[in-house]
Structures are given as structure tokens and as C-alpha cells.
Amino acid sequence: MAVNSKHPETLALHAGWRADATTGSVAVPIHQTTSYQFKSPEHAANLFALKEFGNIYTRIMNPTTDVLEQRLAALEGGVAALAVASGQAASAYSIQNLARAGDNVVSSTDLYGGTWNLFANTLKDQGIEVRFVDPADPEAFARATDDRTRAYYAETLPNPKLRVFPIAEVAAIGRRYGIPLIVDNTAAPLLTRPFDHGAAIVVYSTTKYIGGHGTSIGGVIIDGGNFDWSAYPVRQPLLNTPDPSYHGAVWAEAVKPLGPIAYIIRARVVLLRDLGAALSPFNAFQIIQGIETLPLRIARHSENALAVVKFLSERADVVKVIHPSLATGIDKERADKYLAGGLGGLVGFELPGGREAGAKFISALQMFYHVANIGDARSLAIHPASTTHSQLSAEDQVATGVSEGYVRLSVGLEHIEDILADLAQALDAAK
Ligand code: PLP
């Protein structure tokens, strides 16, 4: 029996696993297997017909990955989860599980560059239109909604703007129409739980803080179990009409006896089955290792980032510092309300010398790594205009908050004196 608790510190170590029934192994074993011996032809047939739950093939489930899924669902306050090969796969599936060609989704403009590209180009090519709206005004989501809108999408703490998303406000608007809010909480695990504010689905790139050590790409979709799909048969056809790929199953009804998990079951047995972005069991193990220390790490990331904000704010050669602690007005209210657990490890700032100064600063760093990642235990820095956001048009760069002299820091877990010393010498070199 896994330990039950309401405390993230305990769940991070115990949810979903106690010990291996055969060997007594305390660490979660890495089940590096593609397939599983069926007990009998009848057993095999029952598994395929979903009459019985059990392992069939690692593309759709794996015992190591299962522990990861249970642990993340428990930490997030959801009912079930689906781990996938990357955060990008999680975002794509979260939408494709509700929308098909001819449908649309309304999304916040404040997105990771890769998600922006997925939405603006790849999903568009698949016939799914993503309508981007400024989340400053939550009612913009309602205005962009029509009969074919299947989901709302946003990031809790989007970088580079670091402007906290109004989760409860937009979730409530969606619930008026039968539209779930999907929240990418990658930058704020444990700092907020979007389900507590009415979101229906949470996605993560576990590559970042959840894994925490820069070793393994992964993603997860978590089902809040708080959205009654069967109440909206017209609005949510993919969960309410017969699925020809599964003998005409109507997911919202077929899965009801098992609990409110229709959304996540369909994502697994249809999308993961057909599109195949499965997480490797080894990566699942690595991500589980990361989760064990997530509560400690995320608190220290937040603490070190606050010290960096103070340091940068006092520097005359920094024109602007971007961090939720510096928000004003409604943005401050949202930061206080949603990030009650801490403000996270991301800090942005602008150098007066634009692109050239940004590049000089990055080259002068000695301890910070120059990488396209966030949420590593190590401190990281990047110049988004020339890297993560470079595939966006100049117009789209501005819409996502990337200016020429903008530098993004993911403040790590090193001693704060060393973090500040590296920033100081690189700022001096960039003058
Ligand atoms: N969502 C956010 C907020 C991200 O920052 C990223 C990656 O940087 C992703 C999703 C995509 O995740 P992955 O790189 O694991 O595919």
C-alpha cells in the first residue's frame, strides 16, 4: 500500500509505490520491456477489449511509467495521468483529444515558442484553428468562442512575460459553455495546482522542474476528473460519439463505471496507441527520481530567484527586470492569488544594448550554462530572440514578449553568492 497524505513532501516520495511485491525493491524498478506475457488467450482478449486493465505493450502502458503517472496525479490533485515522450507531445495530445479538423481552440498569446509553433502552424495544417487572445482580459476567451470551440489553453507562468494567467476566471468562462481549460503548469509545479482553481486538464513538460536534473525529456497530461463530458454531447463530440477505432465506444459513457477518467483513457488508448509518443521506462525512472526532491528544489529555486531579482533591480546597467514579484495592479493580484506556494525560478531582464549586449552577456557567463532549457538544478541562461523564439516572426516575437535585449535566467540551486558573482561579472563584460 502506498502512503496516503495531503502533503506534497510526502506524496513526492510515496504516491503510487511502496515496494516490489516479488523482490521488495524500494526504488521503483525500471521495467525496460516492450511487452508482457498474457496469462491466457482469454486474458489477452479481455485486455484488448478493455474489459480488464493490465499491461499489453509499452507504447500504451508500462509499470514504471504507471508509478510516475500515479505520483503526478496525486501531487496535482487529479484523478489520473498519461505520461508521454515530451512536453510537446503532451500539449499536442491534450488538444487532439478534443479537437479535430474544422474545430478550434482559444489559447492565451503567452506561450512557450514551441507551443506557439505547434498551434500556429502544425495544428493549423491539421485543420485545427487556434485563436490567440490576450489573457489580460479573460472575457477575450468568451469573445473568441463559437460552436466549434473545444478547449481553452494557457500557461500558468509563461516565460518570457512571467505574467500569471487568470486560471479561475477563464476556467469559469469555459464552464459556461462546456469548454475545459487546459493549463500548462511547467514553470510552476507545486507552486499552484490549477485544478484547485477550476482547470480541467493540466499538462507538463517534465523535462523541466519535475525531472529537475536536465537528463530526460518527458511530458504528462493530468486529468482533473472535474469536468462532466457527458453533459456536453454537442460541444465535446470526440468523447460523446461512437469511436469507430474502438468498436463504436462512446468514451464518456463507456468509461463511467471506472470513474471520471474518460478524457485520459481516450488519450491513452486512442492517441498514444495511434500516434505513439511513448515515454521510455528509463526516462520515467529518472523523472520519478527528480520528483522525490521537487518540493525542496522548487522552494530553493524560488528563494534564489528572489535574490537575483533584488540584485538585478539594483544594477544601473539593467533597464528592466521581469519577475512576478515586480508585478503591479491586476498582474500582482493574480501572482499573489495563484502563486501562493512561491514565485518560481525564472527571471527575465533587459539590457540597454539590445541584441549585441544580450549576446555579450551570454558569452561572458562562466557558471550559468547557455542552454535552451529551464528548470535544471544548475543555473541556465538564454537569449530568446536569437534562439527559442527565433522561428517566430518579428511580430509574433513581440506578441510573446521577446525583445531584442531580453535575457532569460532559470535560477538554479547553487549557492546564491556564486550565482550573483557570475551575473555581476557577465554584466560588467556586456557594458
Ligand atoms: N511547455 C513549456 C512551458 C515549455 O517551456 C516547454 C519546453 O521548453 C514545453 C512545454 C515543451 O516541452 P519539451 O521540451 O519537454 O517537449
Tab-separated table of C-alpha atoms and ligand atoms in Angstrom:
chain	number	residue	atom	x	y	z
A	1	MET	CA	0.000	0.000	0.000
A	2	ALA	CA	1.380	3.386	-0.949
A	3	VAL	CA	1.307	6.020	1.820
A	4	ASN	CA	-1.625	8.423	1.664
A	5	SER	CA	-1.098	12.086	2.541
A	6	LYS	CA	-2.233	15.573	1.641
A	7	HIS	CA	1.343	16.893	1.850
A	8	PRO	CA	3.405	17.215	-1.354
A	9	GLU	CA	6.649	16.451	0.511
A	10	THR	CA	5.246	13.014	1.419
A	11	LEU	CA	3.440	12.330	-1.875
A	12	ALA	CA	6.602	13.145	-3.845
A	13	LEU	CA	8.303	10.214	-2.118
A	14	HIS	CA	5.466	7.752	-1.676
A	15	ALA	CA	2.486	8.235	-4.030
A	16	GLY	CA	1.886	5.276	-6.340
A	17	TRP	CA	4.529	2.942	-4.941
A	18	ARG	CA	5.548	1.096	-1.781
A	19	ALA	CA	7.824	-1.829	-2.690
A	20	ASP	CA	8.097	-4.524	-5.322
A	21	ALA	CA	5.861	-7.463	-4.406
A	22	THR	CA	8.421	-10.073	-5.508
A	23	THR	CA	11.820	-8.568	-4.723
A	24	GLY	CA	10.996	-5.995	-2.039
A	25	SER	CA	12.787	-3.326	-4.099
A	26	VAL	CA	12.119	0.075	-2.535
A	27	ALA	CA	13.247	2.106	-5.537
A	28	VAL	CA	10.800	1.861	-8.446
A	29	PRO	CA	12.191	-0.806	-10.820
A	30	ILE	CA	12.874	0.126	-14.434
A	31	HIS	CA	10.641	-2.189	-16.435
A	32	GLN	CA	12.631	-1.998	-19.643
A	33	THR	CA	10.345	-4.295	-21.603
A	34	THR	CA	8.315	-3.823	-24.741
A	35	SER	CA	5.645	-6.392	-23.970
A	36	TYR	CA	4.021	-8.559	-21.312
A	37	GLN	CA	3.259	-12.283	-21.149
A	38	PHE	CA	-0.507	-12.846	-21.216
A	39	LYS	CA	-1.884	-15.387	-18.747
A	40	SER	CA	-4.188	-16.975	-21.330
A	41	PRO	CA	-5.877	-16.201	-24.645
A	42	GLU	CA	-8.925	-15.057	-22.675
A	43	HIS	CA	-6.814	-12.714	-20.544
A	44	ALA	CA	-5.269	-11.245	-23.706
A	45	ALA	CA	-8.691	-10.757	-25.309
A	46	ASN	CA	-10.057	-9.061	-22.174
A	47	LEU	CA	-7.136	-6.648	-22.043
A	48	PHE	CA	-7.563	-5.652	-25.672
A	49	ALA	CA	-11.310	-5.207	-25.201
A	50	LEU	CA	-10.671	-3.034	-22.101
A	51	LYS	CA	-12.796	-5.461	-20.070
A	52	GLU	CA	-9.831	-5.827	-17.749
A	53	PHE	CA	-6.976	-3.396	-17.106
A	54	GLY	CA	-3.424	-4.673	-17.429
A	55	ASN	CA	-0.206	-4.360	-19.340
A	56	ILE	CA	-0.313	-5.058	-23.071
A	57	TYR	CA	2.546	-3.199	-24.741
A	58	THR	CA	4.852	-0.399	-23.563
A	59	ARG	CA	3.692	2.011	-26.256
A	60	ILE	CA	0.459	2.386	-24.259
A	61	MET	CA	1.441	1.499	-20.682
A	62	ASN	CA	4.365	0.396	-18.551
A	63	PRO	CA	4.649	-0.368	-14.809
A	64	THR	CA	7.474	2.140	-14.218
A	65	THR	CA	5.625	4.830	-16.130
A	66	ASP	CA	2.474	3.924	-14.209
A	67	VAL	CA	4.125	4.913	-10.916
A	68	LEU	CA	5.169	8.230	-12.433
A	69	GLU	CA	1.593	8.815	-13.626
A	70	GLN	CA	0.092	7.982	-10.241
A	71	ARG	CA	2.575	10.170	-8.412
A	72	LEU	CA	1.978	13.193	-10.604
A	73	ALA	CA	-1.806	12.757	-10.477
A	74	ALA	CA	-1.600	12.637	-6.661
A	75	LEU	CA	0.620	15.714	-6.400
A	76	GLU	CA	-1.619	17.669	-8.748
A	77	GLY	CA	-4.897	16.635	-7.101
A	78	GLY	CA	-6.064	14.943	-10.320
A	79	VAL	CA	-7.637	11.525	-10.875
A	80	ALA	CA	-5.302	10.000	-13.467
A	81	ALA	CA	-2.411	10.877	-15.755
A	82	LEU	CA	-0.788	9.902	-19.020
A	83	ALA	CA	2.970	10.244	-19.393
A	84	VAL	CA	4.306	10.850	-22.893
A	85	ALA	CA	7.653	11.318	-24.612
A	86	SER	CA	7.900	15.115	-24.280
A	87	GLY	CA	6.089	18.235	-23.158
A	88	GLN	CA	5.348	18.961	-26.811
A	89	ALA	CA	3.585	15.608	-27.173
A	90	ALA	CA	1.579	16.363	-24.019
A	91	SER	CA	0.431	19.732	-25.401
A	92	ALA	CA	-0.416	18.291	-28.817
A	93	TYR	CA	-2.359	15.315	-27.435
A	94	SER	CA	-4.190	17.473	-24.894
A	95	ILE	CA	-5.738	19.352	-27.809
A	96	GLN	CA	-6.069	16.493	-30.296
A	97	ASN	CA	-8.017	14.566	-27.669
A	98	LEU	CA	-10.843	17.111	-28.012
A	99	ALA	CA	-10.490	18.835	-31.366
A	100	ARG	CA	-10.363	17.579	-34.932
A	101	ALA	CA	-10.291	19.220	-38.371
A	102	GLY	CA	-12.818	22.061	-38.509
A	103	ASP	CA	-12.742	22.640	-34.740
A	104	ASN	CA	-10.977	25.429	-32.890
A	105	VAL	CA	-9.273	26.144	-29.591
A	106	VAL	CA	-8.835	29.516	-27.878
A	107	SER	CA	-5.362	29.999	-26.430
A	108	SER	CA	-3.523	32.640	-24.471
A	109	THR	CA	-0.912	34.501	-26.525
A	110	ASP	CA	1.580	33.971	-23.673
A	111	LEU	CA	3.139	30.671	-24.695
A	112	TYR	CA	6.428	28.819	-24.949
A	113	GLY	CA	7.747	29.341	-28.531
A	114	GLY	CA	7.474	25.632	-29.378
A	115	THR	CA	3.826	25.545	-28.335
A	116	TRP	CA	3.179	28.696	-30.347
A	117	ASN	CA	4.600	26.994	-33.445
A	118	LEU	CA	2.591	23.825	-32.816
A	119	PHE	CA	-0.588	25.864	-32.519
A	120	ALA	CA	0.001	28.438	-35.251
A	121	ASN	CA	1.332	26.047	-37.879
A	122	THR	CA	1.176	22.296	-37.282
A	123	LEU	CA	-2.306	22.129	-35.729
A	124	LYS	CA	-3.478	24.606	-38.350
A	125	ASP	CA	-2.196	22.260	-41.072
A	126	GLN	CA	-4.234	19.513	-39.423
A	127	GLY	CA	-7.337	21.704	-39.706
A	128	ILE	CA	-7.475	22.748	-36.038
A	129	GLU	CA	-7.568	26.517	-35.727
A	130	VAL	CA	-6.008	28.060	-32.615
A	131	ARG	CA	-7.349	31.540	-31.840
A	132	PHE	CA	-4.871	33.548	-29.789
A	133	VAL	CA	-6.204	36.063	-27.258
A	134	ASP	CA	-4.560	38.371	-24.734
A	135	PRO	CA	-5.203	36.891	-21.269
A	136	ALA	CA	-5.104	40.358	-19.670
A	137	ASP	CA	-8.850	40.359	-20.333
A	138	PRO	CA	-10.332	36.935	-19.502
A	139	GLU	CA	-13.552	37.793	-21.405
A	140	ALA	CA	-11.466	37.734	-24.608
A	141	PHE	CA	-11.783	33.936	-24.357
A	142	ALA	CA	-15.586	34.211	-24.438
A	143	ARG	CA	-15.484	36.602	-27.402
A	144	ALA	CA	-13.328	34.213	-29.438
A	145	THR	CA	-15.603	31.222	-28.693
A	146	ASP	CA	-18.010	29.770	-31.230
A	147	ASP	CA	-19.892	26.484	-31.686
A	148	ARG	CA	-16.752	24.644	-32.794
A	149	THR	CA	-14.571	25.748	-29.836
A	150	ARG	CA	-13.494	22.613	-27.966
A	151	ALA	CA	-10.931	23.836	-25.403
A	152	TYR	CA	-9.177	26.815	-23.844
A	153	TYR	CA	-5.399	26.660	-23.376
A	154	ALA	CA	-2.897	28.651	-21.305
A	155	GLU	CA	0.365	28.534	-19.353
A	156	THR	CA	0.261	29.373	-15.638
A	157	LEU	CA	3.573	31.237	-15.577
A	158	PRO	CA	4.527	31.849	-19.188
A	159	ASN	CA	8.016	32.900	-19.999
A	160	PRO	CA	9.278	35.333	-21.123
A	161	LYS	CA	6.489	37.614	-19.847
A	162	LEU	CA	6.122	35.839	-16.473
A	163	ARG	CA	2.615	37.285	-16.285
A	164	VAL	CA	0.455	34.920	-14.224
A	165	PHE	CA	-2.603	33.572	-16.062
A	166	PRO	CA	-6.112	34.163	-14.610
A	167	ILE	CA	-6.910	30.461	-14.213
A	168	ALA	CA	-10.159	30.677	-12.227
A	169	GLU	CA	-11.597	33.482	-14.337
A	170	VAL	CA	-11.055	31.705	-17.682
A	171	ALA	CA	-11.975	28.252	-16.315
A	172	ALA	CA	-15.303	29.698	-15.138
A	173	ILE	CA	-15.992	31.223	-18.568
A	174	GLY	CA	-15.270	27.863	-20.217
A	175	ARG	CA	-17.568	26.033	-17.848
A	176	ARG	CA	-20.446	28.279	-19.021
A	177	TYR	CA	-20.090	26.716	-22.481
A	178	GLY	CA	-18.875	23.187	-21.696
A	179	ILE	CA	-15.295	24.084	-22.623
A	180	PRO	CA	-12.434	22.773	-20.452
A	181	LEU	CA	-9.400	24.869	-19.598
A	182	ILE	CA	-6.097	23.081	-20.270
A	183	VAL	CA	-3.219	24.577	-18.273
A	184	ASP	CA	0.479	24.060	-18.960
A	185	ASN	CA	1.915	24.298	-15.445
A	186	THR	CA	5.520	23.504	-16.437
A	187	ALA	CA	7.047	26.567	-14.771
A	188	ALA	CA	5.053	26.302	-11.549
A	189	PRO	CA	4.766	22.715	-10.250
A	190	LEU	CA	3.663	22.693	-6.600
A	191	LEU	CA	3.541	26.498	-6.630
A	192	THR	CA	-0.049	26.275	-7.771
A	193	ARG	CA	-2.498	23.492	-8.521
A	194	PRO	CA	-4.636	24.589	-11.483
A	195	PHE	CA	-7.394	22.065	-10.606
A	196	ASP	CA	-7.966	23.943	-7.333
A	197	HIS	CA	-8.920	26.937	-9.494
A	198	GLY	CA	-11.223	25.153	-11.953
A	199	ALA	CA	-8.876	23.961	-14.708
A	200	ALA	CA	-9.928	20.589	-16.135
A	201	ILE	CA	-6.648	19.319	-17.599
A	202	VAL	CA	-3.028	20.050	-16.639
A	203	VAL	CA	-0.033	19.386	-18.871
A	204	TYR	CA	3.659	19.489	-18.039
A	205	SER	CA	6.948	19.265	-19.739
A	206	THR	CA	8.510	17.007	-17.073
A	207	THR	CA	11.824	17.823	-18.775
A	208	LYS	CA	11.977	20.945	-16.591
A	209	TYR	CA	11.454	21.269	-12.818
A	210	ILE	CA	9.713	17.924	-12.354
A	211	GLY	CA	12.678	15.889	-13.663
A	212	GLY	CA	14.890	18.693	-12.439
A	213	HIS	CA	18.314	17.459	-13.463
A	214	GLY	CA	18.454	18.088	-17.188
A	215	THR	CA	18.710	14.401	-18.071
A	216	SER	CA	15.374	13.290	-19.553
A	217	ILE	CA	12.805	14.667	-21.949
A	218	GLY	CA	9.233	13.837	-20.946
A	219	GLY	CA	5.720	15.143	-20.625
A	220	VAL	CA	2.482	14.378	-18.846
A	221	ILE	CA	-1.221	15.073	-19.180
A	222	ILE	CA	-3.216	15.014	-15.933
A	223	ASP	CA	-6.982	14.679	-15.807
A	224	GLY	CA	-8.688	16.663	-13.027
A	225	GLY	CA	-11.737	14.396	-13.190
A	226	ASN	CA	-13.771	17.532	-12.559
A	227	PHE	CA	-15.359	18.017	-15.969
A	228	ASP	CA	-18.624	16.294	-16.896
A	229	TRP	CA	-18.005	15.474	-20.550
A	230	SER	CA	-21.312	13.666	-20.962
A	231	ALA	CA	-23.189	16.862	-20.036
A	232	TYR	CA	-21.952	18.454	-23.303
A	233	PRO	CA	-22.627	15.921	-26.089
A	234	VAL	CA	-22.685	18.535	-28.854
A	235	ARG	CA	-19.754	20.608	-27.605
A	236	GLN	CA	-17.476	17.594	-26.994
A	237	PRO	CA	-18.142	15.116	-29.816
A	238	LEU	CA	-14.855	13.184	-29.538
A	239	LEU	CA	-15.838	11.930	-26.093
A	240	ASN	CA	-19.568	11.626	-26.822
A	241	THR	CA	-19.914	9.980	-30.236
A	242	PRO	CA	-19.090	6.385	-31.192
A	243	ASP	CA	-15.396	5.837	-31.845
A	244	PRO	CA	-15.007	3.614	-34.938
A	245	SER	CA	-11.448	2.769	-33.880
A	246	TYR	CA	-12.805	1.081	-30.736
A	247	HIS	CA	-15.911	-0.819	-31.861
A	248	GLY	CA	-18.053	2.304	-31.535
A	249	ALA	CA	-17.181	3.046	-27.882
A	250	VAL	CA	-18.616	6.323	-26.597
A	251	TRP	CA	-15.833	7.247	-24.179
A	252	ALA	CA	-17.812	9.475	-21.808
A	253	GLU	CA	-20.253	6.601	-21.210
A	254	ALA	CA	-18.036	3.535	-21.624
A	255	VAL	CA	-15.544	4.661	-19.006
A	256	LYS	CA	-18.061	5.989	-16.447
A	257	PRO	CA	-18.021	2.866	-14.226
A	258	LEU	CA	-14.251	3.327	-13.786
A	259	GLY	CA	-14.534	6.945	-12.598
A	260	PRO	CA	-14.282	10.372	-14.227
A	261	ILE	CA	-11.370	9.382	-16.466
A	262	ALA	CA	-12.887	9.372	-19.973
A	263	TYR	CA	-10.549	12.092	-21.247
A	264	ILE	CA	-7.316	10.480	-20.109
A	265	ILE	CA	-8.365	6.965	-21.153
A	266	ARG	CA	-9.097	8.162	-24.675
A	267	ALA	CA	-5.753	9.981	-24.815
A	268	ARG	CA	-4.022	6.717	-23.913
A	269	VAL	CA	-5.904	4.114	-25.891
A	270	VAL	CA	-6.518	6.218	-28.999
A	271	LEU	CA	-3.837	8.919	-29.308
A	272	LEU	CA	-0.900	7.163	-27.674
A	273	ARG	CA	-1.880	3.935	-29.426
A	274	ASP	CA	-2.055	5.618	-32.849
A	275	LEU	CA	0.490	8.444	-32.671
A	276	GLY	CA	2.916	6.634	-30.388
A	277	ALA	CA	4.866	9.299	-28.465
A	278	ALA	CA	5.546	6.874	-25.591
A	279	LEU	CA	7.903	7.759	-22.743
A	280	SER	CA	10.826	5.377	-22.284
A	281	PRO	CA	10.674	3.480	-18.956
A	282	PHE	CA	14.205	4.654	-18.199
A	283	ASN	CA	13.127	8.284	-18.541
A	284	ALA	CA	10.101	7.558	-16.337
A	285	PHE	CA	12.521	6.275	-13.673
A	286	GLN	CA	14.703	9.380	-13.959
A	287	ILE	CA	11.682	11.656	-13.675
A	288	ILE	CA	10.454	9.751	-10.594
A	289	GLN	CA	13.881	10.340	-9.030
A	290	GLY	CA	13.519	14.031	-9.748
A	291	ILE	CA	10.059	14.238	-8.205
A	292	GLU	CA	11.366	12.914	-4.892
A	293	THR	CA	13.167	16.204	-4.240
A	294	LEU	CA	10.831	18.532	-6.151
A	295	PRO	CA	9.299	20.154	-3.033
A	296	LEU	CA	12.756	21.058	-1.699
A	297	ARG	CA	14.113	22.151	-5.047
A	298	ILE	CA	11.213	24.341	-6.126
A	299	ALA	CA	11.354	26.241	-2.823
A	300	ARG	CA	15.090	26.901	-3.254
A	301	HIS	CA	14.652	27.902	-6.917
A	302	SER	CA	12.084	30.478	-5.784
A	303	GLU	CA	14.319	31.752	-2.976
A	304	ASN	CA	17.413	32.118	-5.163
A	305	ALA	CA	15.393	33.797	-7.927
A	306	LEU	CA	14.103	36.423	-5.486
A	307	ALA	CA	17.688	37.245	-4.502
A	308	VAL	CA	18.628	37.553	-8.196
A	309	VAL	CA	15.679	39.910	-8.768
A	310	LYS	CA	16.841	42.139	-5.924
A	311	PHE	CA	20.412	42.143	-7.275
A	312	LEU	CA	19.388	42.947	-10.872
A	313	SER	CA	16.922	45.643	-9.776
A	314	GLU	CA	19.776	47.481	-8.061
A	315	ARG	CA	22.036	47.421	-11.154
A	316	ALA	CA	22.096	50.618	-13.187
A	317	ASP	CA	23.050	48.679	-16.337
A	318	VAL	CA	19.820	46.658	-16.349
A	319	VAL	CA	16.857	48.523	-17.830
A	320	LYS	CA	14.066	46.220	-16.772
A	321	VAL	CA	13.652	43.158	-14.558
A	322	ILE	CA	10.746	40.780	-15.156
A	323	HIS	CA	9.525	38.573	-12.324
A	324	PRO	CA	6.111	38.006	-10.712
A	325	SER	CA	7.320	39.752	-7.510
A	326	LEU	CA	7.588	43.003	-9.501
A	327	ALA	CA	4.088	42.814	-11.000
A	328	THR	CA	1.660	45.633	-10.288
A	329	GLY	CA	-2.134	46.055	-10.422
A	330	ILE	CA	-4.156	43.093	-11.615
A	331	ASP	CA	-0.989	41.136	-12.503
A	332	LYS	CA	0.171	41.419	-8.904
A	333	GLU	CA	-3.238	40.284	-7.652
A	334	ARG	CA	-3.007	37.226	-9.916
A	335	ALA	CA	0.560	36.444	-8.849
A	336	ASP	CA	-0.476	36.640	-5.176
A	337	LYS	CA	-3.575	34.536	-5.736
A	338	TYR	CA	-2.179	31.788	-7.942
A	339	LEU	CA	1.458	31.524	-6.892
A	340	ALA	CA	0.806	31.329	-3.175
A	341	GLY	CA	3.346	28.478	-2.989
A	342	GLY	CA	6.265	30.558	-4.352
A	343	LEU	CA	7.131	32.563	-7.448
A	344	GLY	CA	9.385	30.072	-9.211
A	345	GLY	CA	12.913	30.180	-10.587
A	346	LEU	CA	12.503	32.164	-13.797
A	347	VAL	CA	13.752	35.742	-14.085
A	348	GLY	CA	13.886	37.938	-17.174
A	349	PHE	CA	15.770	41.157	-17.698
A	350	GLU	CA	16.563	43.583	-20.425
A	351	LEU	CA	19.932	45.016	-21.332
A	352	PRO	CA	20.005	48.515	-22.811
A	353	GLY	CA	22.351	47.429	-25.627
A	354	GLY	CA	19.791	45.160	-27.366
A	355	ARG	CA	20.784	42.022	-29.265
A	356	GLU	CA	24.542	42.715	-29.166
A	357	ALA	CA	24.614	43.259	-25.399
A	358	GLY	CA	22.488	40.136	-24.893
A	359	ALA	CA	24.973	38.052	-26.855
A	360	LYS	CA	27.970	39.562	-24.992
A	361	PHE	CA	26.368	38.861	-21.633
A	362	ILE	CA	25.657	35.247	-22.535
A	363	SER	CA	29.217	34.643	-23.803
A	364	ALA	CA	30.700	36.110	-20.612
A	365	LEU	CA	28.839	33.774	-18.234
A	366	GLN	CA	31.157	31.290	-16.555
A	367	MET	CA	28.910	29.255	-14.274
A	368	PHE	CA	25.447	29.680	-15.832
A	369	TYR	CA	25.000	27.303	-18.750
A	370	HIS	CA	23.875	28.713	-22.077
A	371	VAL	CA	21.159	26.211	-22.981
A	372	ALA	CA	17.621	26.021	-24.365
A	373	ASN	CA	16.117	24.689	-21.165
A	374	ILE	CA	14.631	25.748	-17.864
A	375	GLY	CA	14.160	24.047	-14.518
A	376	ASP	CA	17.535	22.310	-14.263
A	377	ALA	CA	19.236	22.146	-10.842
A	378	ARG	CA	22.015	24.193	-12.482
A	379	SER	CA	21.589	27.868	-13.368
A	380	LEU	CA	20.789	28.449	-17.034
A	381	ALA	CA	20.582	31.472	-19.321
A	382	ILE	CA	19.411	32.134	-22.853
A	383	HIS	CA	18.796	34.982	-25.283
A	384	PRO	CA	15.335	34.039	-26.663
A	385	ALA	CA	15.280	36.428	-29.668
A	386	SER	CA	18.128	34.544	-31.324
A	387	THR	CA	17.244	31.028	-30.095
A	388	THR	CA	13.976	29.659	-28.625
A	389	HIS	CA	11.831	32.318	-30.279
A	390	SER	CA	13.879	32.802	-33.460
A	391	GLN	CA	11.432	30.838	-35.644
A	392	LEU	CA	8.685	33.312	-34.801
A	393	SER	CA	8.069	36.364	-36.985
A	394	ALA	CA	9.174	39.721	-35.556
A	395	GLU	CA	5.518	40.465	-34.880
A	396	ASP	CA	4.929	37.176	-33.077
A	397	GLN	CA	8.127	37.682	-31.032
A	398	VAL	CA	6.735	40.955	-29.743
A	399	ALA	CA	3.345	39.318	-29.032
A	400	THR	CA	5.073	36.656	-26.910
A	401	GLY	CA	7.094	39.318	-25.023
A	402	VAL	CA	10.535	38.771	-26.531
A	403	SER	CA	12.508	41.954	-27.173
A	404	GLU	CA	15.996	42.141	-28.696
A	405	GLY	CA	17.837	42.715	-25.407
A	406	TYR	CA	15.815	40.252	-23.323
A	407	VAL	CA	17.735	37.608	-21.382
A	408	ARG	CA	16.022	34.744	-19.564
A	409	LEU	CA	17.508	33.146	-16.483
A	410	SER	CA	16.475	29.878	-14.915
A	411	VAL	CA	17.987	30.341	-11.491
A	412	GLY	CA	19.456	27.119	-10.132
A	413	LEU	CA	20.356	25.637	-6.793
A	414	GLU	CA	23.995	26.774	-6.481
A	415	HIS	CA	24.988	28.980	-3.537
A	416	ILE	CA	23.465	32.399	-4.076
A	417	GLU	CA	26.850	34.140	-3.696
A	418	ASP	CA	28.182	32.210	-6.706
A	419	ILE	CA	25.048	32.914	-8.740
A	420	LEU	CA	25.272	36.661	-8.119
A	421	ALA	CA	29.019	36.754	-8.721
A	422	ASP	CA	28.641	35.148	-12.162
A	423	LEU	CA	25.847	37.570	-13.109
A	424	ALA	CA	27.886	40.558	-11.900
A	425	GLN	CA	30.980	39.695	-13.929
A	426	ALA	CA	28.930	38.959	-17.071
A	427	LEU	CA	27.028	42.237	-16.747
A	428	ASP	CA	30.334	44.090	-16.416
A	429	ALA	CA	31.632	42.326	-19.538
A	430	ALA	CA	28.473	43.232	-21.518
A	431	LYS	CA	28.835	47.000	-20.947
B	1	PLP	N1	5.753	23.900	-22.195
B	1	PLP	C1	6.648	24.771	-21.700
B	1	PLP	C2	6.155	25.881	-20.817
B	1	PLP	C3	7.995	24.673	-22.018
B	1	PLP	O1	8.881	25.556	-21.516
B	1	PLP	C4	8.416	23.623	-22.869
B	1	PLP	C5	9.849	23.468	-23.270
B	1	PLP	O2	10.651	24.355	-23.113
B	1	PLP	C6	7.467	22.744	-23.360
B	1	PLP	C7	6.148	22.890	-22.998
B	1	PLP	C8	7.856	21.619	-24.278
B	1	PLP	O3	8.439	20.606	-23.524
B	1	PLP	P1	9.503	19.531	-24.117
B	1	PLP	O4	10.744	20.293	-24.432
B	1	PLP	O5	9.644	18.556	-22.990
B	1	PLP	O6	8.883	18.933	-25.323
